[in-house]
Every structure is written in structure tokens, then in C-alpha cells.
Amino acid sequence: MMPKFILILGDSFRHRLFCYLIQSSGLHPDGIVVISSKSFISRCRNAPTSTFFSSIQSMFEFLKMPFLALKTRNRFKEVQHIVVSDVNHHSVFNLINSAQPDLVFVYGSNVIKKRLLSIETLWLNAHGGVLPGYRGLDSNVWAISDGRFDCVGFTIHKVSSQLDAGEIFIKEVIPVYSLLGLLFIRLDIAIKLSNLVKTLLRERSALDSIRFSPNHVGFSIYRSHITLFPLTLSVFNILRKGLNNC
């Protein structure tokens, strides 16, 4: 018997691609929560460097998969979904509480508060970075800027009220040898995540057999949006790594 599941996703192409790959395999969520992005101007005002780099990544992602980018544009409309600016909105609580899913998978969300987490189910989050290395935002770029290529990749972990602090289910390092590797890393992660989630959702027994390992938060570094200097340093470190591997 396949488990019931709900997806909480961002609204960018990589999140729609993730959803498309899940549904194309014959798995259908019992609901989707889409976290709408702030306006471009608002994001530029709050985090100009991060917004600029994210826009560059999005452009290259579209150029790499233009057909899928267009095909998945209205993907969320095909299933029951709600669009909110904050995951802690009462409509999200009502959706999950009424559906009683076996799994809530989070991929692109603001911090989930305790009231929502009080719903008893398995909560998993996809973090763009290898925990416990870097918590917070733009973790892979921060790791590269510090020369910590061993912390570049993704982690699936339990959701907790503390950001990126839940127990770890699985993590994977993704080698980055070029600037293109950095530009496409979000897309690579989305595809890898979809394959892992599809495996989990094939049988209820797969969810029941999940084992977690400690997330040693005391050894992690918390960072917010990337700024110009570390982004420049990331580019330099990738170029240097690429030359060293020649």
C-alpha cells in the first residue's frame, strides 16, 4: 500500500520539476502547499546579491531544460493545492490535519512553527547543503566560499522548530568542478531528491524502515543570504579547484 503524502514546495522551476518527476512516476500527492515568493523588487531590497545569483541560476536552468520549464509551468494546478506566503498559515494546518498523511515532505519553505509540527506525521525537509556543515540559506555557496567542498550537496532530515537541526535521514556530497556545476547544482539536487522520494513512497514499509542519525548542530555554521564577497570567493575557489584537477 502506498503511503499518503503532502508536498510543501517553493514556486520556482526546480520545485515544479521535482513535483513533475514525482507525479510522472505514478505517485499523486494528497495535497500541495506552494510557498509563493516575494516580489523581485522586495527580494532585491532585502538580499540583492542572493537574488541576483538566484536569477542567474534560474536563467541557466531554463536554458538547460526549456521544454520541461514550460511544461511544468502550471503543474501545481493539476492537483489539490493552496498558495500561501507563509507555511504557518491556518489553511496549511487545516489541509494537513484533514488529510492525515503518512509523510509531509518540505522542499523550499520558511521556518515551520511548533503548532504545525504538532500534527503527528513524518516530517522531512530537503536542505541544500550537507549537514551539519552549513545551516540556513545559500548553504552550498557559503561552503564553496570557505573552500568546504565536502559540505556541498543536500541533506534530507527531520523537520524541527530549529532551522535545519533535525535528525538526518540521508545526505549526499555533489562534486562541483566548474562554474556550470554551481549554476546547475539546484537542478541536480531536485532530480536526486525526486528519485529518493519516489523510492520512499513506493511502499509504506520504506517509510517505516527509515533510520536517522544525529545532526550535531554544535558543529554547524549558520549563515543567511549570500553577499558579494563570499560569492566572488566561491567563483575563485571553483576556478582554482578546476585548475588543480586539470
PDB file of C-alpha atoms in Angstrom:
ATOM      1  CA  MET A   1       0.000   0.000   0.000  1.00  0.00           C
ATOM      2  CA  MET A   2       1.387   3.387  -0.999  1.00  0.00           C
ATOM      3  CA  PRO A   3       1.538   5.978   1.761  1.00  0.00           C
ATOM      4  CA  LYS A   4      -0.391   9.238   1.691  1.00  0.00           C
ATOM      5  CA  PHE A   5       1.805  12.306   1.337  1.00  0.00           C
ATOM      6  CA  ILE A   6       1.700  16.073   1.102  1.00  0.00           C
ATOM      7  CA  LEU A   7       4.343  18.271  -0.525  1.00  0.00           C
ATOM      8  CA  ILE A   8       5.327  21.722   0.711  1.00  0.00           C
ATOM      9  CA  LEU A   9       7.248  23.399  -2.102  1.00  0.00           C
ATOM     10  CA  GLY A  10       8.653  26.668  -3.326  1.00  0.00           C
ATOM     11  CA  ASP A  11       7.322  28.074  -6.588  1.00  0.00           C
ATOM     12  CA  SER A  12      10.439  28.037  -8.787  1.00  0.00           C
ATOM     13  CA  PHE A  13      11.173  25.780 -11.769  1.00  0.00           C
ATOM     14  CA  ARG A  14      13.241  23.314  -9.725  1.00  0.00           C
ATOM     15  CA  HIS A  15      10.342  22.815  -7.295  1.00  0.00           C
ATOM     16  CA  ARG A  16       7.870  22.313 -10.150  1.00  0.00           C
ATOM     17  CA  LEU A  17      10.311  19.890 -11.802  1.00  0.00           C
ATOM     18  CA  PHE A  18      10.556  17.916  -8.564  1.00  0.00           C
ATOM     19  CA  CYS A  19       6.760  17.719  -8.402  1.00  0.00           C
ATOM     20  CA  TYR A  20       6.527  16.751 -12.087  1.00  0.00           C
ATOM     21  CA  LEU A  21       9.019  13.911 -11.674  1.00  0.00           C
ATOM     22  CA  ILE A  22       7.136  12.593  -8.652  1.00  0.00           C
ATOM     23  CA  GLN A  23       3.769  12.648 -10.428  1.00  0.00           C
ATOM     24  CA  SER A  24       5.169  11.258 -13.689  1.00  0.00           C
ATOM     25  CA  SER A  25       6.164   8.117 -11.815  1.00  0.00           C
ATOM     26  CA  GLY A  26       2.523   7.442 -10.914  1.00  0.00           C
ATOM     27  CA  LEU A  27       2.637   8.941  -7.414  1.00  0.00           C
ATOM     28  CA  HIS A  28      -0.004  11.526  -6.604  1.00  0.00           C
ATOM     29  CA  PRO A  29       0.180  13.790  -3.549  1.00  0.00           C
ATOM     30  CA  ASP A  30      -2.885  14.253  -1.365  1.00  0.00           C
ATOM     31  CA  GLY A  31      -2.195  17.955  -1.432  1.00  0.00           C
ATOM     32  CA  ILE A  32       0.457  20.521  -2.298  1.00  0.00           C
ATOM     33  CA  VAL A  33       1.322  23.675  -0.407  1.00  0.00           C
ATOM     34  CA  VAL A  34       3.075  26.245  -2.597  1.00  0.00           C
ATOM     35  CA  ILE A  35       5.066  28.927  -0.803  1.00  0.00           C
ATOM     36  CA  SER A  36       4.867  31.989  -3.039  1.00  0.00           C
ATOM     37  CA  SER A  37       7.975  34.097  -3.448  1.00  0.00           C
ATOM     38  CA  LYS A  38       8.137  37.745  -2.506  1.00  0.00           C
ATOM     39  CA  SER A  39       8.250  40.200  -5.381  1.00  0.00           C
ATOM     40  CA  PHE A  40      11.548  40.542  -7.239  1.00  0.00           C
ATOM     41  CA  ILE A  41      11.914  44.147  -6.056  1.00  0.00           C
ATOM     42  CA  SER A  42      11.324  43.144  -2.453  1.00  0.00           C
ATOM     43  CA  ARG A  43      13.873  40.335  -2.691  1.00  0.00           C
ATOM     44  CA  CYS A  44      16.417  42.662  -4.294  1.00  0.00           C
ATOM     45  CA  ARG A  45      15.914  45.129  -1.479  1.00  0.00           C
ATOM     46  CA  ASN A  46      16.433  42.502   1.233  1.00  0.00           C
ATOM     47  CA  ALA A  47      19.156  40.378  -0.375  1.00  0.00           C
ATOM     48  CA  PRO A  48      20.471  41.860  -3.628  1.00  0.00           C
ATOM     49  CA  THR A  49      23.420  39.524  -4.216  1.00  0.00           C
ATOM     50  CA  SER A  50      21.486  36.364  -3.391  1.00  0.00           C
ATOM     51  CA  THR A  51      18.564  37.449  -5.588  1.00  0.00           C
ATOM     52  CA  PHE A  52      20.877  38.297  -8.497  1.00  0.00           C
ATOM     53  CA  PHE A  53      22.713  34.972  -8.311  1.00  0.00           C
ATOM     54  CA  SER A  54      19.479  33.017  -7.918  1.00  0.00           C
ATOM     55  CA  SER A  55      18.109  34.757 -11.032  1.00  0.00           C
ATOM     56  CA  ILE A  56      21.234  33.779 -12.982  1.00  0.00           C
ATOM     57  CA  GLN A  57      20.817  30.177 -11.835  1.00  0.00           C
ATOM     58  CA  SER A  58      17.144  30.210 -12.838  1.00  0.00           C
ATOM     59  CA  MET A  59      18.017  31.510 -16.297  1.00  0.00           C
ATOM     60  CA  PHE A  60      20.565  28.739 -16.871  1.00  0.00           C
ATOM     61  CA  GLU A  61      18.130  26.134 -15.512  1.00  0.00           C
ATOM     62  CA  PHE A  62      15.549  27.289 -18.045  1.00  0.00           C
ATOM     63  CA  LEU A  63      18.102  27.201 -20.880  1.00  0.00           C
ATOM     64  CA  LYS A  64      19.118  23.663 -19.931  1.00  0.00           C
ATOM     65  CA  MET A  65      15.539  22.324 -19.845  1.00  0.00           C
ATOM     66  CA  PRO A  66      13.317  24.807 -21.726  1.00  0.00           C
ATOM     67  CA  PHE A  67      10.698  22.215 -22.688  1.00  0.00           C
ATOM     68  CA  LEU A  68      10.262  20.965 -19.125  1.00  0.00           C
ATOM     69  CA  ALA A  69      10.332  24.519 -17.784  1.00  0.00           C
ATOM     70  CA  LEU A  70       7.334  25.357 -19.979  1.00  0.00           C
ATOM     71  CA  LYS A  71       5.607  22.004 -19.459  1.00  0.00           C
ATOM     72  CA  THR A  72       5.746  22.267 -15.661  1.00  0.00           C
ATOM     73  CA  ARG A  73       4.683  25.907 -15.558  1.00  0.00           C
ATOM     74  CA  ASN A  74       1.142  25.081 -14.375  1.00  0.00           C
ATOM     75  CA  ARG A  75       1.991  21.785 -12.735  1.00  0.00           C
ATOM     76  CA  PHE A  76       0.530  22.666  -9.354  1.00  0.00           C
ATOM     77  CA  LYS A  77      -2.894  23.303 -10.897  1.00  0.00           C
ATOM     78  CA  GLU A  78      -3.354  19.615 -11.655  1.00  0.00           C
ATOM     79  CA  VAL A  79      -3.800  18.577  -8.007  1.00  0.00           C
ATOM     80  CA  GLN A  80      -5.402  19.994  -4.896  1.00  0.00           C
ATOM     81  CA  HIS A  81      -3.139  22.807  -3.760  1.00  0.00           C
ATOM     82  CA  ILE A  82      -3.053  26.042  -1.832  1.00  0.00           C
ATOM     83  CA  VAL A  83      -0.746  29.010  -2.329  1.00  0.00           C
ATOM     84  CA  VAL A  84       0.437  30.899   0.745  1.00  0.00           C
ATOM     85  CA  SER A  85       3.207  33.340   1.596  1.00  0.00           C
ATOM     86  CA  ASP A  86       3.805  31.710   4.997  1.00  0.00           C
ATOM     87  CA  VAL A  87       3.765  27.959   5.627  1.00  0.00           C
ATOM     88  CA  ASN A  88       2.297  28.558   9.086  1.00  0.00           C
ATOM     89  CA  HIS A  89      -0.967  29.931   7.632  1.00  0.00           C
ATOM     90  CA  HIS A  90      -4.069  28.316   9.147  1.00  0.00           C
ATOM     91  CA  SER A  91      -5.094  26.873   5.757  1.00  0.00           C
ATOM     92  CA  VAL A  92      -1.921  24.748   5.704  1.00  0.00           C
ATOM     93  CA  PHE A  93      -2.705  23.385   9.155  1.00  0.00           C
ATOM     94  CA  ASN A  94      -6.254  22.552   8.074  1.00  0.00           C
ATOM     95  CA  LEU A  95      -5.107  20.826   4.878  1.00  0.00           C
ATOM     96  CA  ILE A  96      -2.555  18.597   6.585  1.00  0.00           C
ATOM     97  CA  ASN A  97      -4.701  17.907   9.630  1.00  0.00           C
ATOM     98  CA  SER A  98      -7.646  16.785   7.489  1.00  0.00           C
ATOM     99  CA  ALA A  99      -5.553  14.700   5.085  1.00  0.00           C
ATOM    100  CA  GLN A 100      -3.689  12.849   7.870  1.00  0.00           C
ATOM    101  CA  PRO A 101      -0.775  11.969   5.570  1.00  0.00           C
ATOM    102  CA  ASP A 102       1.949   9.464   6.343  1.00  0.00           C
ATOM    103  CA  LEU A 103       4.574  11.931   5.124  1.00  0.00           C
ATOM    104  CA  VAL A 104       4.914  15.677   4.708  1.00  0.00           C
ATOM    105  CA  PHE A 105       7.892  16.449   2.504  1.00  0.00           C
ATOM    106  CA  VAL A 106       9.207  20.015   2.622  1.00  0.00           C
ATOM    107  CA  TYR A 107      11.314  21.445  -0.192  1.00  0.00           C
ATOM    108  CA  GLY A 108      11.520  25.232  -0.141  1.00  0.00           C
ATOM    109  CA  SER A 109       9.780  26.818   2.843  1.00  0.00           C
ATOM    110  CA  ASN A 110      10.151  29.334   5.617  1.00  0.00           C
ATOM    111  CA  VAL A 111      10.587  28.103   9.205  1.00  0.00           C
ATOM    112  CA  ILE A 112       7.770  25.784  10.308  1.00  0.00           C
ATOM    113  CA  LYS A 113       6.447  26.613  13.771  1.00  0.00           C
ATOM    114  CA  LYS A 114       5.537  24.219  16.565  1.00  0.00           C
ATOM    115  CA  ARG A 115       1.764  24.420  16.050  1.00  0.00           C
ATOM    116  CA  LEU A 116       2.029  22.978  12.553  1.00  0.00           C
ATOM    117  CA  LEU A 117       4.575  20.400  13.675  1.00  0.00           C
ATOM    118  CA  SER A 118       2.148  19.254  16.355  1.00  0.00           C
ATOM    119  CA  ILE A 119       0.331  17.292  13.621  1.00  0.00           C
ATOM    120  CA  GLU A 120       1.594  13.761  14.100  1.00  0.00           C
ATOM    121  CA  THR A 121       3.159  12.506  10.903  1.00  0.00           C
ATOM    122  CA  LEU A 122       6.641  12.082   9.463  1.00  0.00           C
ATOM    123  CA  TRP A 123       8.031  15.500   8.556  1.00  0.00           C
ATOM    124  CA  LEU A 124      11.053  15.528   6.248  1.00  0.00           C
ATOM    125  CA  ASN A 125      12.888  18.544   4.852  1.00  0.00           C
ATOM    126  CA  ALA A 126      15.295  18.844   1.933  1.00  0.00           C
ATOM    127  CA  HIS A 127      18.194  21.158   2.744  1.00  0.00           C
ATOM    128  CA  GLY A 128      20.524  22.477   0.047  1.00  0.00           C
ATOM    129  CA  GLY A 129      23.757  21.664   1.830  1.00  0.00           C
ATOM    130  CA  VAL A 130      25.434  18.796   3.672  1.00  0.00           C
ATOM    131  CA  LEU A 131      24.532  18.936   7.356  1.00  0.00           C
ATOM    132  CA  PRO A 132      25.730  19.610   9.917  1.00  0.00           C
ATOM    133  CA  GLY A 133      28.131  21.753   7.876  1.00  0.00           C
ATOM    134  CA  TYR A 134      26.088  24.820   6.949  1.00  0.00           C
ATOM    135  CA  ARG A 135      22.566  25.645   8.084  1.00  0.00           C
ATOM    136  CA  GLY A 136      20.358  28.451   6.809  1.00  0.00           C
ATOM    137  CA  LEU A 137      20.316  29.991   3.341  1.00  0.00           C
ATOM    138  CA  ASP A 138      22.605  29.648   0.305  1.00  0.00           C
ATOM    139  CA  SER A 139      24.478  26.922   2.188  1.00  0.00           C
ATOM    140  CA  ASN A 140      26.228  25.422  -0.837  1.00  0.00           C
ATOM    141  CA  VAL A 141      27.581  28.796  -1.964  1.00  0.00           C
ATOM    142  CA  TRP A 142      28.787  29.601   1.561  1.00  0.00           C
ATOM    143  CA  ALA A 143      30.519  26.206   1.748  1.00  0.00           C
ATOM    144  CA  ILE A 144      32.332  26.798  -1.553  1.00  0.00           C
ATOM    145  CA  SER A 145      33.349  30.295  -0.472  1.00  0.00           C
ATOM    146  CA  ASP A 146      35.012  28.735   2.590  1.00  0.00           C
ATOM    147  CA  GLY A 147      36.646  26.021   0.482  1.00  0.00           C
ATOM    148  CA  ARG A 148      34.466  23.353   2.152  1.00  0.00           C
ATOM    149  CA  PHE A 149      33.600  21.313  -0.933  1.00  0.00           C
ATOM    150  CA  ASP A 150      32.838  18.370   1.359  1.00  0.00           C
ATOM    151  CA  CYS A 151      29.757  20.299   2.545  1.00  0.00           C
ATOM    152  CA  VAL A 152      28.325  20.895  -0.942  1.00  0.00           C
ATOM    153  CA  GLY A 153      25.283  18.784  -1.738  1.00  0.00           C
ATOM    154  CA  PHE A 154      21.997  18.126   0.037  1.00  0.00           C
ATOM    155  CA  THR A 155      20.504  16.576   3.161  1.00  0.00           C
ATOM    156  CA  ILE A 156      17.103  15.105   3.956  1.00  0.00           C
ATOM    157  CA  HIS A 157      16.371  15.460   7.647  1.00  0.00           C
ATOM    158  CA  LYS A 158      13.537  15.557  10.134  1.00  0.00           C
ATOM    159  CA  VAL A 159      11.819  18.904  10.449  1.00  0.00           C
ATOM    160  CA  SER A 160      12.222  20.599  13.815  1.00  0.00           C
ATOM    161  CA  SER A 161      11.309  24.010  15.151  1.00  0.00           C
ATOM    162  CA  GLN A 162      15.017  24.909  14.978  1.00  0.00           C
ATOM    163  CA  LEU A 163      16.179  25.593  11.438  1.00  0.00           C
ATOM    164  CA  ASP A 164      17.948  22.648   9.737  1.00  0.00           C
ATOM    165  CA  ALA A 165      18.537  20.971  13.100  1.00  0.00           C
ATOM    166  CA  GLY A 166      16.518  17.755  12.839  1.00  0.00           C
ATOM    167  CA  GLU A 167      17.972  14.256  12.760  1.00  0.00           C
ATOM    168  CA  ILE A 168      19.493  13.242   9.431  1.00  0.00           C
ATOM    169  CA  PHE A 169      17.980  10.606   7.149  1.00  0.00           C
ATOM    170  CA  ILE A 170      20.374  10.865   4.213  1.00  0.00           C
ATOM    171  CA  LYS A 171      22.953  13.270   2.835  1.00  0.00           C
ATOM    172  CA  GLU A 172      24.996  13.360  -0.335  1.00  0.00           C
ATOM    173  CA  VAL A 173      28.016  15.356  -1.440  1.00  0.00           C
ATOM    174  CA  ILE A 174      27.789  16.675  -5.001  1.00  0.00           C
ATOM    175  CA  PRO A 175      31.129  17.389  -6.705  1.00  0.00           C
ATOM    176  CA  VAL A 176      31.383  20.849  -8.238  1.00  0.00           C
ATOM    177  CA  TYR A 177      34.295  21.309 -10.634  1.00  0.00           C
ATOM    178  CA  SER A 178      33.163  24.275 -12.698  1.00  0.00           C
ATOM    179  CA  LEU A 179      31.007  27.388 -12.687  1.00  0.00           C
ATOM    180  CA  LEU A 180      28.376  25.486 -14.661  1.00  0.00           C
ATOM    181  CA  GLY A 181      28.325  22.919 -11.868  1.00  0.00           C
ATOM    182  CA  LEU A 182      27.497  25.692  -9.423  1.00  0.00           C
ATOM    183  CA  LEU A 183      24.827  27.158 -11.695  1.00  0.00           C
ATOM    184  CA  PHE A 184      23.111  23.797 -12.153  1.00  0.00           C
ATOM    185  CA  ILE A 185      23.516  22.385  -8.634  1.00  0.00           C
ATOM    186  CA  ARG A 186      19.948  23.274  -7.605  1.00  0.00           C
ATOM    187  CA  LEU A 187      18.601  21.415 -10.627  1.00  0.00           C
ATOM    188  CA  ASP A 188      20.807  18.390  -9.908  1.00  0.00           C
ATOM    189  CA  ILE A 189      19.559  18.332  -6.328  1.00  0.00           C
ATOM    190  CA  ALA A 190      15.902  18.499  -7.420  1.00  0.00           C
ATOM    191  CA  ILE A 191      16.348  15.445  -9.654  1.00  0.00           C
ATOM    192  CA  LYS A 192      18.208  13.456  -6.985  1.00  0.00           C
ATOM    193  CA  LEU A 193      15.576  14.354  -4.393  1.00  0.00           C
ATOM    194  CA  SER A 194      12.757  13.190  -6.640  1.00  0.00           C
ATOM    195  CA  ASN A 195      14.423   9.792  -7.063  1.00  0.00           C
ATOM    196  CA  LEU A 196      14.878   9.382  -3.313  1.00  0.00           C
ATOM    197  CA  VAL A 197      11.321  10.425  -2.514  1.00  0.00           C
ATOM    198  CA  LYS A 198       9.904   8.099  -5.180  1.00  0.00           C
ATOM    199  CA  THR A 199      11.741   5.205  -3.526  1.00  0.00           C
ATOM    200  CA  LEU A 200      10.313   6.147  -0.131  1.00  0.00           C
ATOM    201  CA  LEU A 201       6.764   6.387  -1.412  1.00  0.00           C
ATOM    202  CA  ARG A 202       6.598   3.103  -3.307  1.00  0.00           C
ATOM    203  CA  GLU A 203       5.758   1.148  -0.160  1.00  0.00           C
ATOM    204  CA  ARG A 204       4.689   2.103   3.334  1.00  0.00           C
ATOM    205  CA  SER A 205       7.371  -0.255   4.651  1.00  0.00           C
ATOM    206  CA  ALA A 206      10.057   2.020   3.171  1.00  0.00           C
ATOM    207  CA  LEU A 207       8.859   4.888   5.363  1.00  0.00           C
ATOM    208  CA  ASP A 208       8.620   2.664   8.426  1.00  0.00           C
ATOM    209  CA  SER A 209      12.187   1.423   7.950  1.00  0.00           C
ATOM    210  CA  ILE A 210      13.792   4.887   7.876  1.00  0.00           C
ATOM    211  CA  ARG A 211      16.652   5.260  10.326  1.00  0.00           C
ATOM    212  CA  PHE A 212      18.008   8.599  11.465  1.00  0.00           C
ATOM    213  CA  SER A 213      21.441   9.742  12.610  1.00  0.00           C
ATOM    214  CA  PRO A 214      22.265  12.664  14.905  1.00  0.00           C
ATOM    215  CA  ASN A 215      22.609  16.154  13.456  1.00  0.00           C
ATOM    216  CA  HIS A 216      25.410  17.686  15.501  1.00  0.00           C
ATOM    217  CA  VAL A 217      24.221  21.274  15.347  1.00  0.00           C
ATOM    218  CA  GLY A 218      27.065  22.391  17.607  1.00  0.00           C
ATOM    219  CA  PHE A 219      29.470  21.712  14.727  1.00  0.00           C
ATOM    220  CA  SER A 220      27.416  23.595  12.127  1.00  0.00           C
ATOM    221  CA  ILE A 221      27.677  27.161  10.876  1.00  0.00           C
ATOM    222  CA  TYR A 222      24.527  29.231  10.412  1.00  0.00           C
ATOM    223  CA  ARG A 223      24.508  31.671   7.506  1.00  0.00           C
ATOM    224  CA  SER A 224      21.852  33.876   5.916  1.00  0.00           C
ATOM    225  CA  HIS A 225      21.723  35.223   2.343  1.00  0.00           C
ATOM    226  CA  ILE A 226      24.981  35.244   0.418  1.00  0.00           C
ATOM    227  CA  THR A 227      26.704  38.595  -0.100  1.00  0.00           C
ATOM    228  CA  LEU A 228      29.018  39.843  -2.840  1.00  0.00           C
ATOM    229  CA  PHE A 229      32.399  38.996  -1.295  1.00  0.00           C
ATOM    230  CA  PRO A 230      31.695  35.312  -0.481  1.00  0.00           C
ATOM    231  CA  LEU A 231      30.028  34.854  -3.887  1.00  0.00           C
ATOM    232  CA  THR A 232      33.160  36.219  -5.569  1.00  0.00           C
ATOM    233  CA  LEU A 233      35.282  33.982  -3.378  1.00  0.00           C
ATOM    234  CA  SER A 234      33.142  30.989  -4.387  1.00  0.00           C
ATOM    235  CA  VAL A 235      33.827  31.676  -8.064  1.00  0.00           C
ATOM    236  CA  PHE A 236      37.550  31.978  -7.337  1.00  0.00           C
ATOM    237  CA  ASN A 237      37.614  28.706  -5.347  1.00  0.00           C
ATOM    238  CA  ILE A 238      35.797  26.825  -8.117  1.00  0.00           C
ATOM    239  CA  LEU A 239      38.177  28.126 -10.774  1.00  0.00           C
ATOM    240  CA  ARG A 240      41.150  27.191  -8.612  1.00  0.00           C
ATOM    241  CA  LYS A 241      39.719  23.707  -7.957  1.00  0.00           C
ATOM    242  CA  GLY A 242      39.115  23.229 -11.671  1.00  0.00           C
ATOM    243  CA  LEU A 243      42.715  24.161 -12.492  1.00  0.00           C
ATOM    244  CA  ASN A 244      44.021  21.815  -9.807  1.00  0.00           C
ATOM    245  CA  ASN A 245      42.042  18.939 -11.323  1.00  0.00           C
ATOM    246  CA  CYS A 246      43.388  19.548 -14.833  1.00  0.00           C
TER     247      CYS A 246
END
